[in-house]
Amino acid sequence: MPRWMPNWMRRLPETWPGRFLTHILRRFFAHDVGRQGAALAYYLLFTLFPFLIFLSSLLGLLDLDISGIMGSLSPLLPASVLELIETYLTYVARTSSPAMLWFGLVFTIWFPMRAADCLMHAVRRAYRLSRPKNQLAYNFKVLLYTVFLLMTIALSLALATVGGRVLRSVGWLLELPEPFIELWSDLRFLVLGVLVVGAVGALYAMAQDQRRRAGEIVPGVIAALTGWMIISAAYAYYVENFANYSVIYGALGAIIVLMVWLNLTAVVLILGAEINGVLIAMAAEDRSRRRELLSKEKNTAGAAQSAPGKEKTQ
């Protein structure tokens, strides 16, 4: 450190926050987080449109409320992306058919498998794990998580869509007390948040070769989802108030906004796993330092006890 720097700045890399940031920056470049995020964003883009075909065909056959789903997503996505998705959903819902439903379902499973495989590979790298020894078992875990993820997305959409108005409209089929309907309208997004935390936590856990403690999984999950919500809201505010992609790129502006948002999402999910890896590495360093200190103290105490004996013999 340069001599002109204050003492607190010289000691900063030795503090816990300084060590944490140093590890994160090293891992970001050493593990190619930016490149892995771009690859994951590419797969997520190809995941999105078959899923929209499947979802819109399902909505068309079930006659669900597309605008209600878009309204629940409005706090997180830029308006141009919402408009693009709503236009696409509305168009395909009008032309929905069982054939389109099956087409969307097949590719909705294939492309998310590629995305889940890419993200699991990044998670394994963050935890410093080698390539899986049993590739067949690993591919089965990827397929299992893909099915779980699709079910989670469907349940999340149901939670976001089914509000108090919907519950009151089905009163002829299932009579529910009014206090429960009001409570559900307030708590459904809390349940949705818990569901999303479980989905990301399951991904981090299933990428491992062995079971890990919750303390080695949960911190990164919470950090990733918190960071994702903050970045998504900030990016939506930036797009709405400062950036005007449609002026420069025309009709491609919404696609560019979507790609940037997918890239940010991918990087944040990978960084969540990297945070867990950093915490594990820092805990191992602390244990090693404590062992070294205990060893030095024992050696010092042993030397002090043997010194009087040597003096007597002399």
Short mmCIF file of C-alpha atoms in Angstrom, two decimals:
data_model
loop_
_atom_site.label_atom_id
_atom_site.label_comp_id
_atom_site.label_asym_id
_atom_site.label_seq_id
_atom_site.Cartn_x
_atom_site.Cartn_y
_atom_site.Cartn_z
CA MET A 1 0.00 0.00 0.00
CA PRO A 2 1.30 3.54 -0.76
CA ARG A 3 2.53 5.49 2.26
CA TRP A 4 0.28 8.45 1.50
CA MET A 5 -2.85 6.34 2.11
CA PRO A 6 -4.57 6.70 5.50
CA ASN A 7 -4.20 3.85 7.98
CA TRP A 8 -7.86 2.85 7.71
CA MET A 9 -7.48 2.38 3.95
CA ARG A 10 -4.36 0.27 4.45
CA ARG A 11 -6.19 -1.95 6.90
CA LEU A 12 -9.32 -2.21 4.72
CA PRO A 13 -8.22 -5.33 2.73
CA GLU A 14 -7.64 -7.14 6.05
CA THR A 15 -11.17 -6.49 7.33
CA TRP A 16 -14.06 -8.86 6.64
CA PRO A 17 -15.77 -6.59 4.05
CA GLY A 18 -12.44 -5.95 2.33
CA ARG A 19 -11.63 -9.65 2.12
CA PHE A 20 -15.14 -10.40 0.87
CA LEU A 21 -14.97 -7.81 -1.93
CA THR A 22 -11.47 -8.94 -2.90
CA HIS A 23 -12.64 -12.55 -3.23
CA ILE A 24 -15.72 -11.53 -5.24
CA LEU A 25 -13.70 -9.45 -7.70
CA ARG A 26 -11.12 -12.19 -8.18
CA ARG A 27 -13.79 -14.83 -8.76
CA PHE A 28 -15.75 -12.59 -11.13
CA PHE A 29 -12.82 -12.48 -13.55
CA ALA A 30 -11.27 -15.88 -12.79
CA HIS A 31 -14.58 -17.73 -13.31
CA ASP A 32 -15.65 -15.66 -16.35
CA VAL A 33 -18.93 -14.64 -14.70
CA GLY A 34 -19.63 -12.10 -17.44
CA ARG A 35 -19.18 -14.68 -20.21
CA GLN A 36 -21.22 -17.30 -18.37
CA GLY A 37 -23.95 -14.72 -17.79
CA ALA A 38 -24.07 -13.93 -21.51
CA ALA A 39 -24.35 -17.65 -22.37
CA LEU A 40 -27.11 -18.12 -19.79
CA ALA A 41 -28.96 -15.06 -21.11
CA TYR A 42 -28.80 -16.58 -24.62
CA TYR A 43 -30.40 -19.80 -23.38
CA LEU A 44 -32.97 -17.87 -21.35
CA LEU A 45 -34.00 -15.96 -24.47
CA PHE A 46 -34.59 -19.20 -26.34
CA THR A 47 -36.41 -20.48 -23.26
CA LEU A 48 -38.73 -17.49 -23.16
CA PHE A 49 -40.47 -17.69 -26.52
CA PRO A 50 -41.38 -21.43 -26.54
CA PHE A 51 -42.61 -20.91 -22.99
CA LEU A 52 -44.69 -17.95 -24.15
CA ILE A 53 -46.17 -20.09 -26.94
CA PHE A 54 -47.07 -22.80 -24.41
CA LEU A 55 -48.35 -20.30 -21.85
CA SER A 56 -50.39 -18.28 -24.33
CA SER A 57 -51.90 -21.45 -25.85
CA LEU A 58 -52.79 -22.61 -22.35
CA LEU A 59 -54.27 -19.21 -21.53
CA GLY A 60 -56.23 -19.27 -24.77
CA LEU A 61 -57.66 -22.70 -24.02
CA LEU A 62 -58.40 -21.83 -20.37
CA ASP A 63 -59.51 -18.25 -21.12
CA LEU A 64 -57.46 -16.73 -18.31
CA ASP A 65 -56.77 -13.02 -17.79
CA ILE A 66 -53.55 -12.02 -19.60
CA SER A 67 -53.76 -8.39 -18.51
CA GLY A 68 -53.92 -9.47 -14.87
CA ILE A 69 -50.71 -11.45 -15.24
CA MET A 70 -49.02 -8.49 -16.91
CA GLY A 71 -50.18 -6.22 -14.11
CA SER A 72 -48.48 -8.43 -11.53
CA LEU A 73 -45.21 -8.27 -13.50
CA SER A 74 -45.29 -4.50 -14.06
CA PRO A 75 -43.24 -3.56 -10.95
CA LEU A 76 -40.30 -5.69 -12.13
CA LEU A 77 -40.15 -5.35 -15.93
CA PRO A 78 -39.75 -2.30 -18.15
CA ALA A 79 -42.94 -1.15 -19.90
CA SER A 80 -41.52 -1.89 -23.38
CA VAL A 81 -40.81 -5.50 -22.41
CA LEU A 82 -44.27 -5.85 -20.86
CA GLU A 83 -45.87 -4.45 -24.00
CA LEU A 84 -43.92 -6.89 -26.19
CA ILE A 85 -44.86 -9.90 -24.05
CA GLU A 86 -48.52 -8.87 -23.77
CA THR A 87 -48.81 -8.32 -27.53
CA TYR A 88 -47.24 -11.71 -28.20
CA LEU A 89 -49.42 -13.50 -25.63
CA THR A 90 -52.58 -11.88 -26.96
CA TYR A 91 -51.78 -12.81 -30.55
CA VAL A 92 -50.94 -16.45 -29.85
CA ALA A 93 -53.90 -16.82 -27.47
CA ARG A 94 -56.23 -15.92 -30.32
CA THR A 95 -54.72 -18.62 -32.52
CA SER A 96 -54.22 -21.21 -29.77
CA SER A 97 -54.72 -24.88 -30.53
CA PRO A 98 -53.74 -28.22 -28.95
CA ALA A 99 -51.00 -28.62 -31.60
CA MET A 100 -49.43 -25.28 -30.61
CA LEU A 101 -49.75 -26.30 -26.96
CA TRP A 102 -47.76 -29.51 -27.50
CA PHE A 103 -45.20 -27.73 -29.67
CA GLY A 104 -44.61 -25.15 -26.95
CA LEU A 105 -44.47 -27.84 -24.26
CA VAL A 106 -41.73 -29.85 -25.99
CA PHE A 107 -39.46 -26.88 -26.59
CA THR A 108 -40.39 -25.40 -23.19
CA ILE A 109 -38.72 -28.47 -21.66
CA TRP A 110 -35.73 -28.64 -24.03
CA PHE A 111 -34.49 -25.04 -23.85
CA PRO A 112 -34.95 -24.67 -20.07
CA MET A 113 -32.86 -27.85 -19.72
CA ARG A 114 -30.04 -26.12 -21.59
CA ALA A 115 -30.43 -23.03 -19.40
CA ALA A 116 -30.53 -25.10 -16.19
CA ASP A 117 -27.44 -27.05 -17.33
CA CYS A 118 -25.58 -23.80 -18.03
CA LEU A 119 -26.50 -22.35 -14.64
CA MET A 120 -25.66 -25.58 -12.79
CA HIS A 121 -22.26 -25.60 -14.48
CA ALA A 122 -21.66 -22.03 -13.25
CA VAL A 123 -22.80 -23.00 -9.72
CA ARG A 124 -20.44 -25.98 -9.66
CA ARG A 125 -17.58 -23.73 -10.74
CA ALA A 126 -18.44 -21.27 -7.97
CA TYR A 127 -18.24 -24.10 -5.42
CA ARG A 128 -14.97 -25.33 -7.02
CA LEU A 129 -16.44 -28.70 -8.00
CA SER A 130 -15.02 -30.82 -10.80
CA ARG A 131 -17.03 -32.23 -13.70
CA PRO A 132 -19.73 -34.68 -12.54
CA LYS A 133 -18.50 -38.27 -12.51
CA ASN A 134 -21.88 -39.77 -13.42
CA GLN A 135 -23.09 -37.73 -16.39
CA LEU A 136 -26.32 -39.72 -16.68
CA ALA A 137 -27.30 -38.97 -13.09
CA TYR A 138 -26.36 -35.32 -13.60
CA ASN A 139 -28.55 -35.05 -16.72
CA PHE A 140 -31.41 -36.64 -14.78
CA LYS A 141 -31.00 -33.98 -12.08
CA VAL A 142 -31.10 -31.27 -14.75
CA LEU A 143 -34.31 -32.75 -16.19
CA LEU A 144 -35.84 -33.10 -12.73
CA TYR A 145 -35.04 -29.50 -11.86
CA THR A 146 -36.41 -28.31 -15.22
CA VAL A 147 -39.76 -29.97 -14.53
CA PHE A 148 -39.73 -28.55 -11.00
CA LEU A 149 -38.94 -25.09 -12.38
CA LEU A 150 -41.81 -25.23 -14.88
CA MET A 151 -44.20 -26.26 -12.13
CA THR A 152 -42.89 -23.42 -9.97
CA ILE A 153 -43.44 -20.91 -12.79
CA ALA A 154 -46.98 -22.17 -13.35
CA LEU A 155 -47.73 -21.97 -9.63
CA SER A 156 -46.18 -18.49 -9.46
CA LEU A 157 -48.40 -17.29 -12.28
CA ALA A 158 -51.41 -18.78 -10.50
CA LEU A 159 -50.46 -17.00 -7.27
CA ALA A 160 -49.97 -13.72 -9.13
CA THR A 161 -53.27 -14.06 -11.01
CA VAL A 162 -55.63 -15.51 -8.41
CA GLY A 163 -56.59 -12.54 -6.26
CA GLY A 164 -59.59 -11.64 -4.19
CA ARG A 165 -61.78 -10.96 -7.24
CA VAL A 166 -61.12 -14.43 -8.65
CA LEU A 167 -61.79 -16.13 -5.31
CA ARG A 168 -65.09 -14.28 -4.97
CA SER A 169 -66.08 -15.23 -8.53
CA VAL A 170 -65.73 -18.95 -7.77
CA GLY A 171 -67.90 -18.68 -4.68
CA TRP A 172 -70.54 -20.82 -6.34
CA LEU A 173 -68.02 -23.68 -6.47
CA LEU A 174 -66.12 -23.17 -3.21
CA GLU A 175 -67.43 -20.89 -0.52
CA LEU A 176 -64.60 -19.10 1.24
CA PRO A 177 -64.86 -16.75 4.22
CA GLU A 178 -64.27 -13.07 3.47
CA PRO A 179 -61.42 -12.68 6.02
CA PHE A 180 -59.50 -15.45 4.25
CA ILE A 181 -59.98 -13.78 0.85
CA GLU A 182 -58.69 -10.45 2.17
CA LEU A 183 -55.74 -12.15 3.91
CA TRP A 184 -54.89 -14.08 0.74
CA SER A 185 -54.90 -10.88 -1.33
CA ASP A 186 -52.29 -9.40 1.03
CA LEU A 187 -50.11 -12.47 1.57
CA ARG A 188 -50.04 -14.14 -1.87
CA PHE A 189 -46.95 -12.21 -2.97
CA LEU A 190 -45.17 -13.23 0.25
CA VAL A 191 -45.96 -16.85 -0.63
CA LEU A 192 -44.71 -16.13 -4.15
CA GLY A 193 -41.42 -14.81 -2.76
CA VAL A 194 -40.95 -17.92 -0.62
CA LEU A 195 -41.65 -20.07 -3.68
CA VAL A 196 -39.01 -18.26 -5.76
CA VAL A 197 -36.46 -18.55 -2.93
CA GLY A 198 -37.13 -22.29 -2.82
CA ALA A 199 -36.67 -22.61 -6.59
CA VAL A 200 -33.27 -20.87 -6.61
CA GLY A 201 -32.18 -22.70 -3.46
CA ALA A 202 -33.12 -26.04 -5.05
CA LEU A 203 -30.98 -25.16 -8.08
CA TYR A 204 -27.93 -24.37 -5.93
CA ALA A 205 -28.46 -27.55 -3.88
CA MET A 206 -29.04 -29.91 -6.83
CA ALA A 207 -25.83 -28.73 -8.52
CA GLN A 208 -23.79 -30.23 -5.63
CA ASP A 209 -22.27 -33.69 -5.47
CA GLN A 210 -23.26 -34.06 -1.82
CA ARG A 211 -25.64 -32.52 0.66
CA ARG A 212 -24.62 -29.14 2.06
CA ARG A 213 -25.71 -27.24 5.11
CA ALA A 214 -28.35 -24.55 4.71
CA GLY A 215 -25.75 -21.95 5.71
CA GLU A 216 -23.81 -22.79 2.54
CA ILE A 217 -26.86 -22.30 0.29
CA VAL A 218 -29.26 -19.74 1.76
CA PRO A 219 -27.01 -16.61 1.93
CA GLY A 220 -26.35 -16.65 -1.81
CA VAL A 221 -30.01 -17.28 -2.60
CA ILE A 222 -31.16 -14.31 -0.53
CA ALA A 223 -28.38 -12.09 -1.94
CA ALA A 224 -29.19 -13.11 -5.54
CA LEU A 225 -32.94 -12.51 -5.24
CA THR A 226 -32.50 -9.24 -3.35
CA GLY A 227 -29.99 -8.01 -5.90
CA TRP A 228 -32.22 -9.15 -8.77
CA MET A 229 -35.21 -7.21 -7.47
CA ILE A 230 -33.13 -4.07 -6.91
CA ILE A 231 -31.41 -4.26 -10.31
CA SER A 232 -34.68 -5.03 -12.12
CA ALA A 233 -36.44 -2.07 -10.51
CA ALA A 234 -33.47 0.22 -11.18
CA TYR A 235 -33.19 -0.91 -14.80
CA ALA A 236 -36.92 -0.46 -15.36
CA TYR A 237 -36.67 3.08 -13.94
CA TYR A 238 -33.67 3.80 -16.18
CA VAL A 239 -35.43 2.55 -19.32
CA GLU A 240 -38.58 4.49 -18.54
CA ASN A 241 -36.95 7.80 -17.66
CA PHE A 242 -33.54 8.04 -19.35
CA ALA A 243 -33.09 5.53 -22.17
CA ASN A 244 -35.16 5.56 -25.34
CA TYR A 245 -34.09 2.49 -27.27
CA SER A 246 -36.96 2.74 -29.75
CA VAL A 247 -35.54 5.99 -31.20
CA ILE A 248 -32.23 4.34 -32.11
CA TYR A 249 -33.23 0.72 -32.73
CA GLY A 250 -36.89 1.07 -33.70
CA ALA A 251 -38.92 -2.12 -33.27
CA LEU A 252 -35.81 -3.97 -32.00
CA GLY A 253 -35.65 -1.69 -28.96
CA ALA A 254 -37.87 -3.94 -26.83
CA ILE A 255 -35.77 -7.01 -27.75
CA ILE A 256 -32.59 -5.18 -26.74
CA VAL A 257 -34.15 -4.12 -23.44
CA LEU A 258 -35.19 -7.72 -22.85
CA MET A 259 -31.70 -9.07 -23.66
CA VAL A 260 -30.01 -6.61 -21.29
CA TRP A 261 -32.45 -7.53 -18.52
CA LEU A 262 -31.88 -11.26 -19.11
CA ASN A 263 -28.12 -10.70 -18.98
CA LEU A 264 -28.39 -8.82 -15.68
CA THR A 265 -30.62 -11.59 -14.31
CA ALA A 266 -28.14 -14.29 -15.34
CA VAL A 267 -25.13 -12.50 -13.83
CA VAL A 268 -26.95 -11.94 -10.53
CA LEU A 269 -27.96 -15.62 -10.28
CA ILE A 270 -24.37 -16.72 -10.88
CA LEU A 271 -23.03 -14.16 -8.39
CA GLY A 272 -25.34 -15.63 -5.75
CA ALA A 273 -23.48 -18.95 -6.06
CA GLU A 274 -20.15 -17.11 -6.08
CA ILE A 275 -21.11 -15.40 -2.80
CA ASN A 276 -21.70 -18.80 -1.23
CA GLY A 277 -18.32 -19.97 -2.53
CA VAL A 278 -16.61 -16.88 -1.10
CA LEU A 279 -18.22 -17.38 2.33
CA ILE A 280 -17.10 -21.03 2.37
CA ALA A 281 -13.54 -20.06 1.36
CA MET A 282 -13.37 -17.29 3.98
CA ALA A 283 -14.61 -19.66 6.69
CA ALA A 284 -11.87 -22.15 5.70
CA GLU A 285 -9.25 -19.36 5.86
CA ASP A 286 -10.44 -18.33 9.33
CA ARG A 287 -10.24 -21.93 10.56
CA SER A 288 -6.73 -22.26 9.15
CA ARG A 289 -5.63 -19.03 10.87
CA ARG A 290 -7.08 -20.18 14.19
CA ARG A 291 -5.21 -23.48 13.91
CA GLU A 292 -1.97 -21.63 13.17
CA LEU A 293 -2.47 -19.34 16.17
CA LEU A 294 -3.21 -22.30 18.46
CA SER A 295 -0.12 -24.07 17.16
CA LYS A 296 2.07 -21.02 17.80
CA GLU A 297 0.64 -20.60 21.30
CA LYS A 298 1.36 -24.26 22.11
CA ASN A 299 4.90 -23.96 20.80
CA THR A 300 5.46 -20.76 22.80
CA ALA A 301 4.05 -22.36 25.97
CA GLY A 302 6.21 -25.46 25.46
CA ALA A 303 9.33 -23.36 25.00
CA ALA A 304 8.53 -21.35 28.13
CA GLN A 305 8.09 -24.54 30.20
CA SER A 306 11.31 -26.11 28.95
CA ALA A 307 13.40 -22.95 29.59
CA PRO A 308 13.53 -23.29 33.46
CA GLY A 309 14.56 -26.91 33.17
CA LYS A 310 17.50 -26.00 30.95
CA GLU A 311 18.61 -23.29 33.41
CA LYS A 312 18.66 -25.78 36.30
CA THR A 313 20.75 -28.28 34.40
CA GLN A 314 23.25 -25.54 33.60
#
